[in-house]
Short mmCIF file of C-alpha atoms and ligand atoms in Angstrom, two decimals:
data_model
loop_
_atom_site.label_atom_id
_atom_site.label_comp_id
_atom_site.label_asym_id
_atom_site.label_seq_id
_atom_site.Cartn_x
_atom_site.Cartn_y
_atom_site.Cartn_z
CA MET A 251 73.33 35.56 94.01
CA THR A 252 75.88 38.29 94.35
CA LEU A 253 74.30 41.38 95.85
CA ARG A 254 75.13 44.65 94.10
CA ILE A 255 75.72 47.80 96.14
CA SER A 256 76.72 51.39 95.58
CA ILE A 257 78.75 53.43 98.06
CA ILE A 258 77.60 57.03 98.03
CA GLY A 259 80.11 59.17 99.94
CA PHE A 260 83.75 58.05 100.06
CA GLY A 261 85.12 59.68 103.18
CA ALA A 262 86.39 57.75 106.20
CA VAL A 263 83.27 55.56 106.53
CA GLY A 264 82.77 54.91 102.78
CA GLN A 265 86.42 53.92 102.47
CA GLY A 266 86.01 51.73 105.54
CA VAL A 267 83.17 49.88 103.75
CA ALA A 268 85.48 49.22 100.78
CA GLU A 269 88.22 48.03 103.16
CA VAL A 270 85.98 45.59 105.08
CA LEU A 271 84.59 44.16 101.84
CA MET A 272 88.18 43.58 100.65
CA ARG A 273 89.14 41.95 103.96
CA THR A 274 86.11 39.67 104.13
CA ASN A 275 84.87 37.30 101.48
CA HIS A 276 81.16 38.01 101.20
CA PRO A 277 79.41 37.79 97.86
CA VAL A 278 78.75 41.55 97.72
CA ARG A 279 79.75 43.42 94.57
CA VAL A 280 80.36 47.20 94.62
CA VAL A 281 79.17 48.41 91.22
CA ALA A 282 79.65 52.14 91.84
CA ILE A 283 81.30 54.55 94.26
CA ALA A 284 80.65 58.29 94.29
CA ASP A 285 82.29 61.15 96.12
CA SER A 286 81.70 64.89 95.79
CA ARG A 287 83.91 65.13 92.69
CA GLY A 288 82.64 62.23 90.58
CA ALA A 289 82.34 58.49 90.51
CA VAL A 290 83.69 55.15 89.42
CA VAL A 291 81.28 52.63 87.91
CA ASP A 292 81.79 48.99 86.90
CA SER A 293 78.91 46.56 86.63
CA CYS A 294 81.41 43.65 86.94
CA GLY A 295 82.66 45.08 90.26
CA VAL A 296 84.73 48.15 91.01
CA ASP A 297 88.38 47.34 91.80
CA LEU A 298 88.29 48.43 95.43
CA ALA A 299 92.08 48.52 96.01
CA ASP A 300 92.38 50.74 92.97
CA ALA A 301 89.57 53.02 94.12
CA LEU A 302 91.11 53.42 97.60
CA GLN A 303 94.53 54.17 96.10
CA ARG A 304 93.06 56.76 93.71
CA LYS A 305 91.25 58.42 96.61
CA ARG A 306 94.50 58.62 98.57
CA ASP A 307 96.58 59.87 95.62
CA ALA A 308 94.15 62.17 93.81
CA GLY A 309 91.72 63.05 96.59
CA THR A 310 88.85 61.59 94.59
CA VAL A 311 87.65 58.16 93.53
CA ALA A 312 86.37 59.58 90.24
CA THR A 313 87.10 58.19 86.81
CA THR A 314 83.92 59.77 85.42
CA ASP A 315 82.00 62.93 86.24
CA MET A 316 78.82 61.03 87.00
CA THR A 317 77.13 62.26 90.18
CA ALA A 318 75.71 60.30 93.10
CA ILE A 319 72.21 60.94 91.78
CA ASP A 320 73.23 59.62 88.31
CA ILE A 321 74.37 56.41 90.00
CA ILE A 322 71.33 55.97 92.20
CA GLU A 323 69.07 56.59 89.20
CA GLY A 324 70.93 54.81 86.43
CA VAL A 325 73.19 52.03 87.72
CA ASP A 326 71.49 48.69 88.51
CA HIS A 327 72.03 47.64 92.13
CA GLU A 328 70.04 46.39 95.11
CA ILE A 329 71.46 48.38 98.06
CA MET A 330 72.57 51.98 98.24
CA VAL A 331 75.05 52.54 101.08
CA GLU A 332 74.84 56.24 102.09
CA THR A 333 77.95 57.55 103.88
CA THR A 334 78.08 61.24 103.00
CA PRO A 335 78.81 63.82 105.75
CA THR A 336 75.87 64.43 108.06
CA GLU A 337 73.76 67.57 108.07
CA MET A 338 71.55 67.55 111.12
CA ALA A 339 69.15 70.47 110.58
CA THR A 340 67.70 69.50 107.18
CA GLY A 341 69.03 66.00 106.50
CA GLY A 342 71.14 67.52 103.72
CA ILE A 343 72.25 65.71 100.59
CA GLY A 344 72.01 62.37 102.39
CA LEU A 345 68.24 62.79 102.67
CA ILE A 346 68.00 63.47 98.91
CA HIS A 347 70.08 60.34 98.18
CA ILE A 348 67.95 58.12 100.41
CA LYS A 349 64.66 59.35 98.96
CA LYS A 350 66.01 58.88 95.43
CA ALA A 351 67.16 55.33 96.27
CA PHE A 352 63.69 54.43 97.58
CA GLU A 353 62.14 55.96 94.46
CA LYS A 354 64.33 53.63 92.37
CA LYS A 355 63.32 50.69 94.60
CA ARG A 356 66.74 50.21 96.20
CA HIS A 357 67.27 49.16 99.82
CA VAL A 358 69.26 51.62 101.94
CA VAL A 359 71.97 51.16 104.57
CA THR A 360 73.38 54.31 106.14
CA SER A 361 75.69 55.72 108.77
CA ASN A 362 74.33 59.21 108.15
CA LYS A 363 72.46 60.57 111.19
CA GLY A 364 71.10 63.74 109.62
CA PRO A 365 68.38 62.22 107.40
CA LEU A 366 67.12 60.13 110.33
CA VAL A 367 67.01 63.07 112.73
CA ALA A 368 65.21 65.27 110.16
CA LYS A 369 62.78 62.78 108.61
CA TYR A 370 62.74 59.47 110.45
CA SER A 371 59.03 58.67 110.24
CA GLU A 372 58.72 59.79 106.59
CA LEU A 373 61.68 57.67 105.46
CA CYS A 374 60.39 54.61 107.33
CA ARG A 375 56.95 55.10 105.81
CA ILE A 376 58.34 55.33 102.26
CA ALA A 377 60.49 52.22 102.82
CA ARG A 378 57.51 50.30 104.27
CA GLU A 379 55.14 51.33 101.46
CA ASN A 380 57.66 50.15 98.87
CA ASP A 381 58.66 46.91 100.64
CA LEU A 382 62.20 48.13 101.00
CA HIS A 383 64.67 47.66 103.86
CA PHE A 384 66.11 50.69 105.65
CA ARG A 385 68.94 49.86 108.06
CA PHE A 386 70.99 52.33 110.10
CA GLU A 387 72.87 50.51 112.89
CA ALA A 388 76.02 52.54 112.10
CA THR A 389 74.33 55.83 113.03
CA VAL A 390 74.52 55.13 116.77
CA GLY A 391 77.64 53.97 118.59
CA GLY A 392 79.78 52.94 115.61
CA ALA A 393 80.61 49.28 116.13
CA MET A 394 78.33 48.95 119.17
CA PRO A 395 75.22 47.01 117.99
CA ILE A 396 72.56 48.85 119.98
CA ILE A 397 69.69 49.31 117.51
CA ASN A 398 69.59 45.79 116.11
CA LEU A 399 70.22 44.36 119.57
CA SER A 400 67.25 46.23 121.05
CA GLU A 401 64.91 45.63 118.10
CA GLU A 402 65.81 42.11 117.06
CA ILE A 403 67.84 40.15 119.58
CA LEU A 404 65.68 41.43 122.43
CA ALA A 405 62.46 40.99 120.43
CA GLY A 406 59.44 40.59 122.71
CA ASN A 407 61.30 42.21 125.58
CA ARG A 408 60.16 45.79 125.96
CA VAL A 409 62.95 48.34 126.38
CA LEU A 410 62.02 50.64 129.25
CA ALA A 411 65.00 53.01 129.31
CA ILE A 412 68.40 53.57 127.75
CA GLU A 413 71.26 55.60 129.14
CA GLY A 414 74.72 55.76 127.69
CA VAL A 415 77.92 57.39 126.61
CA LEU A 416 77.29 57.87 122.92
CA ASN A 417 79.98 60.30 121.78
CA GLY A 418 83.59 59.18 121.55
CA THR A 419 84.97 62.70 121.19
CA CYS A 420 83.39 63.99 124.42
CA ASN A 421 84.33 60.85 126.25
CA TYR A 422 87.93 61.13 125.13
CA ILE A 423 88.09 64.76 126.22
CA LEU A 424 86.52 64.06 129.63
CA THR A 425 88.76 61.02 130.19
CA ARG A 426 91.91 63.03 129.44
CA MET A 427 90.80 65.91 131.65
CA ASP A 428 90.04 63.50 134.48
CA ASP A 429 93.05 61.17 134.20
CA GLU A 430 95.80 63.60 133.24
CA GLY A 431 94.35 67.00 134.18
CA VAL A 432 94.90 68.30 130.64
CA SER A 433 92.96 71.36 129.55
CA TYR A 434 89.74 71.10 127.56
CA GLU A 435 91.43 72.72 124.52
CA GLN A 436 94.37 70.31 124.56
CA ALA A 437 92.12 67.27 124.88
CA LEU A 438 89.95 68.49 121.98
CA GLY A 439 93.09 68.93 119.84
CA GLU A 440 94.13 65.35 120.63
CA ALA A 441 90.67 64.02 119.70
CA GLN A 442 90.90 65.87 116.39
CA GLU A 443 94.22 64.14 115.71
CA LEU A 444 92.48 60.79 116.24
CA GLY A 445 90.09 61.68 113.39
CA ILE A 446 86.88 61.09 115.36
CA VAL A 447 85.69 64.67 115.74
CA GLU A 448 82.82 65.91 113.51
CA ALA A 449 83.73 68.40 110.76
CA ASP A 450 82.25 71.04 113.06
CA PRO A 451 83.53 70.14 116.57
CA THR A 452 80.61 71.96 118.22
CA ALA A 453 78.43 69.06 117.01
CA ASP A 454 80.36 66.87 119.47
CA VAL A 455 81.13 69.13 122.41
CA GLU A 456 77.77 70.93 122.54
CA GLY A 457 76.06 67.53 122.70
CA ILE A 458 74.41 67.82 119.26
CA ASP A 459 75.80 64.48 118.01
CA THR A 460 74.58 62.73 121.17
CA VAL A 461 71.17 64.38 120.75
CA ALA A 462 70.99 62.96 117.20
CA LYS A 463 71.73 59.46 118.50
CA ILE A 464 69.15 59.78 121.28
CA VAL A 465 66.53 60.92 118.71
CA ILE A 466 67.37 57.92 116.49
CA LEU A 467 67.10 55.51 119.43
CA ALA A 468 63.85 57.07 120.66
CA ASN A 469 62.26 56.78 117.25
CA SER A 470 63.54 53.31 116.34
CA VAL A 471 63.70 51.42 119.65
CA PHE A 472 60.93 53.23 121.56
CA GLY A 473 58.64 53.92 118.57
CA MET A 474 58.45 57.61 119.46
CA ASP A 475 58.09 60.38 116.91
CA VAL A 476 60.53 63.01 118.13
CA GLY A 477 63.05 65.44 116.69
CA TYR A 478 66.05 67.44 117.72
CA GLU A 479 63.97 70.01 119.61
CA ASP A 480 62.49 67.38 121.92
CA VAL A 481 65.82 66.73 123.68
CA ASP A 482 67.01 68.79 126.63
CA VAL A 483 70.75 69.30 125.94
CA THR A 484 73.82 70.57 127.81
CA GLY A 485 77.29 70.10 126.31
CA ILE A 486 80.69 69.67 127.97
CA THR A 487 82.32 73.03 127.13
CA LYS A 488 81.81 74.51 130.59
CA ILE A 489 83.28 71.64 132.62
CA THR A 490 86.32 72.85 134.50
CA PRO A 491 89.32 70.99 136.02
CA GLU A 492 87.89 72.06 139.44
CA ALA A 493 84.65 70.20 138.71
CA PHE A 494 86.69 67.05 138.07
CA LYS A 495 88.62 67.60 141.29
CA LEU A 496 85.44 67.85 143.33
CA ALA A 497 83.91 64.82 141.60
CA LYS A 498 87.07 62.79 142.25
CA GLU A 499 87.03 63.63 145.95
CA GLY A 500 83.52 62.18 146.20
CA GLY A 501 84.43 59.01 144.28
CA TYR A 502 82.84 60.16 141.02
CA THR A 503 83.86 61.10 137.50
CA ILE A 504 81.96 63.18 134.90
CA ARG A 505 80.56 61.70 131.66
CA LEU A 506 78.30 63.07 128.96
CA ILE A 507 75.21 60.89 129.27
CA GLY A 508 72.34 60.58 126.82
CA GLU A 509 69.17 59.10 128.27
CA ILE A 510 65.64 58.10 127.35
CA GLN A 511 63.45 57.47 130.34
CA ASP A 512 59.70 57.80 130.94
CA GLY A 513 59.27 59.64 127.66
CA THR A 514 61.91 62.20 128.56
CA LEU A 515 64.98 62.72 126.39
CA LYS A 516 68.08 64.30 127.88
CA VAL A 517 71.76 64.84 127.11
CA ALA A 518 73.92 66.35 129.89
CA PRO A 519 77.17 65.86 131.81
CA LYS A 520 76.51 63.70 134.87
CA MET A 521 78.43 62.58 137.93
CA VAL A 522 79.06 58.85 137.53
CA PRO A 523 80.41 56.68 140.38
CA ARG A 524 83.94 55.49 139.55
CA ASN A 525 82.94 51.82 139.71
CA HIS A 526 79.79 52.31 137.56
CA PRO A 527 79.70 50.52 134.15
CA LEU A 528 79.08 53.88 132.39
CA ASN A 529 82.49 55.07 133.61
CA ILE A 530 84.11 53.98 130.37
CA GLY A 531 87.33 55.60 129.18
CA GLY A 532 88.68 57.03 125.93
CA THR A 533 86.74 56.91 122.66
CA PHE A 534 84.56 54.01 123.78
CA ASN A 535 80.78 54.18 123.77
CA ILE A 536 78.64 52.26 126.25
CA ALA A 537 74.91 51.89 126.73
CA SER A 538 72.82 50.42 129.48
CA ILE A 539 69.48 49.12 128.34
CA GLN A 540 66.76 48.60 130.95
CA THR A 541 64.44 45.85 129.75
CA GLU A 542 61.10 44.59 131.06
CA LEU A 543 62.06 40.92 131.28
CA ALA A 544 65.83 40.65 131.21
CA GLY A 545 66.69 43.51 133.56
CA ARG A 546 69.68 45.63 132.67
CA ILE A 547 71.86 44.77 129.66
CA THR A 548 75.02 46.79 129.13
CA ILE A 549 76.96 46.84 125.88
CA GLY A 550 80.03 48.75 124.80
CA GLY A 551 82.23 49.18 121.78
CA ILE A 552 84.29 51.51 119.68
CA GLY A 553 81.95 54.40 118.95
CA ALA A 554 83.60 55.87 115.90
CA GLY A 555 86.21 55.12 113.29
CA SER A 556 86.32 54.02 109.70
CA ILE A 557 86.54 50.21 109.97
CA GLU A 558 84.49 49.97 113.15
CA THR A 559 81.59 51.98 111.70
CA ALA A 560 81.90 50.04 108.44
CA SER A 561 81.50 46.80 110.43
CA ALA A 562 78.00 47.91 111.43
CA ILE A 563 77.23 48.78 107.80
CA LEU A 564 78.45 45.35 106.65
CA SER A 565 76.22 43.64 109.18
CA ASP A 566 73.21 45.58 107.87
CA ILE A 567 74.08 44.70 104.27
CA LEU A 568 74.36 41.02 105.16
CA TRP A 569 71.09 41.16 107.11
CA ILE A 570 69.31 42.41 103.97
CA LYS A 571 71.04 39.76 101.90
CA ARG A 572 69.75 37.06 104.29
CA VAL A 573 66.22 38.44 104.36
CA LEU A 574 66.13 38.62 100.58
CA GLY A 575 67.02 34.93 100.58
CA ASP A 576 70.22 35.40 98.59
N1 HSE B 815 82.03 62.43 116.29
C1 HSE B 815 81.34 61.22 116.65
C2 HSE B 815 81.91 60.71 117.99
C3 HSE B 815 81.53 60.19 115.55
O1 HSE B 815 82.90 61.30 118.43
O2 HSE B 815 81.37 59.83 118.57
C4 HSE B 815 80.58 59.03 115.62
O3 HSE B 815 79.25 59.45 115.52
#
């Protein structure tokens, strides 16, 4: 059976989902796409090339003034893909969309961190009570498959600790400052040109985005029930070229590291030996997972970006498809 999905939010990630579905040949039909200005709906399958072109030309995908809520409520489909901009404090509009989708008995796949940071346990409970799937691999590490790896591939093998570089923007800035000695401001400007920086750059450089990812990992992989306020956070804005010089002399670099260890959650810049696996460069993310039986497993990947993040969403969609027996 062809699985029907909606894409709610048609920014970089939502467009990436349309792109990857066009490039691949999976029996997944997009029956509606919504952005903040309207929507396009077609129960036979939205023409994705057309939708992407309209978004580029007109700044909106809309051919009707239907809203995201109208689509979630009134258009028949199995999976709602939520890719609206994140709002960390309250969960924002994404939280409303996800709750509405569950109410209408739709499975949810999302890249939106905010709803998970604000209401993880409540959303999981609603999904469980309604026999619905709730998948969010794309929220942490873009293309890097850390949540599903820890929960499924490593099933039966308790995860004891995770530490990692989980923010591409900060890692890019720190790499440029270290390698080329460029100023913090210049490196931030370059990262913005790459299109990976959050709408509010403080979310990246003050460590907020990394905190969100640590909260999501703590709740999903470690079964904790924590929120933003449970993480001790220091950002990268105060790191000077002199700090890099001193680190270099000792054989170290500086990376923003998020860690979960012995029930403690922390995000802070750390000295990392130059030959250490966490000394990854550029926009890459990397995570080292300490397991009970398999020792240390380290994975890396592109931590942000339209197609890369969409690849994680596609894998969650196809997981649901498989589990539903389609
Ligand atoms: N701004 C984030 C980053 C995007 O730089 O990693 C992915 O969450």
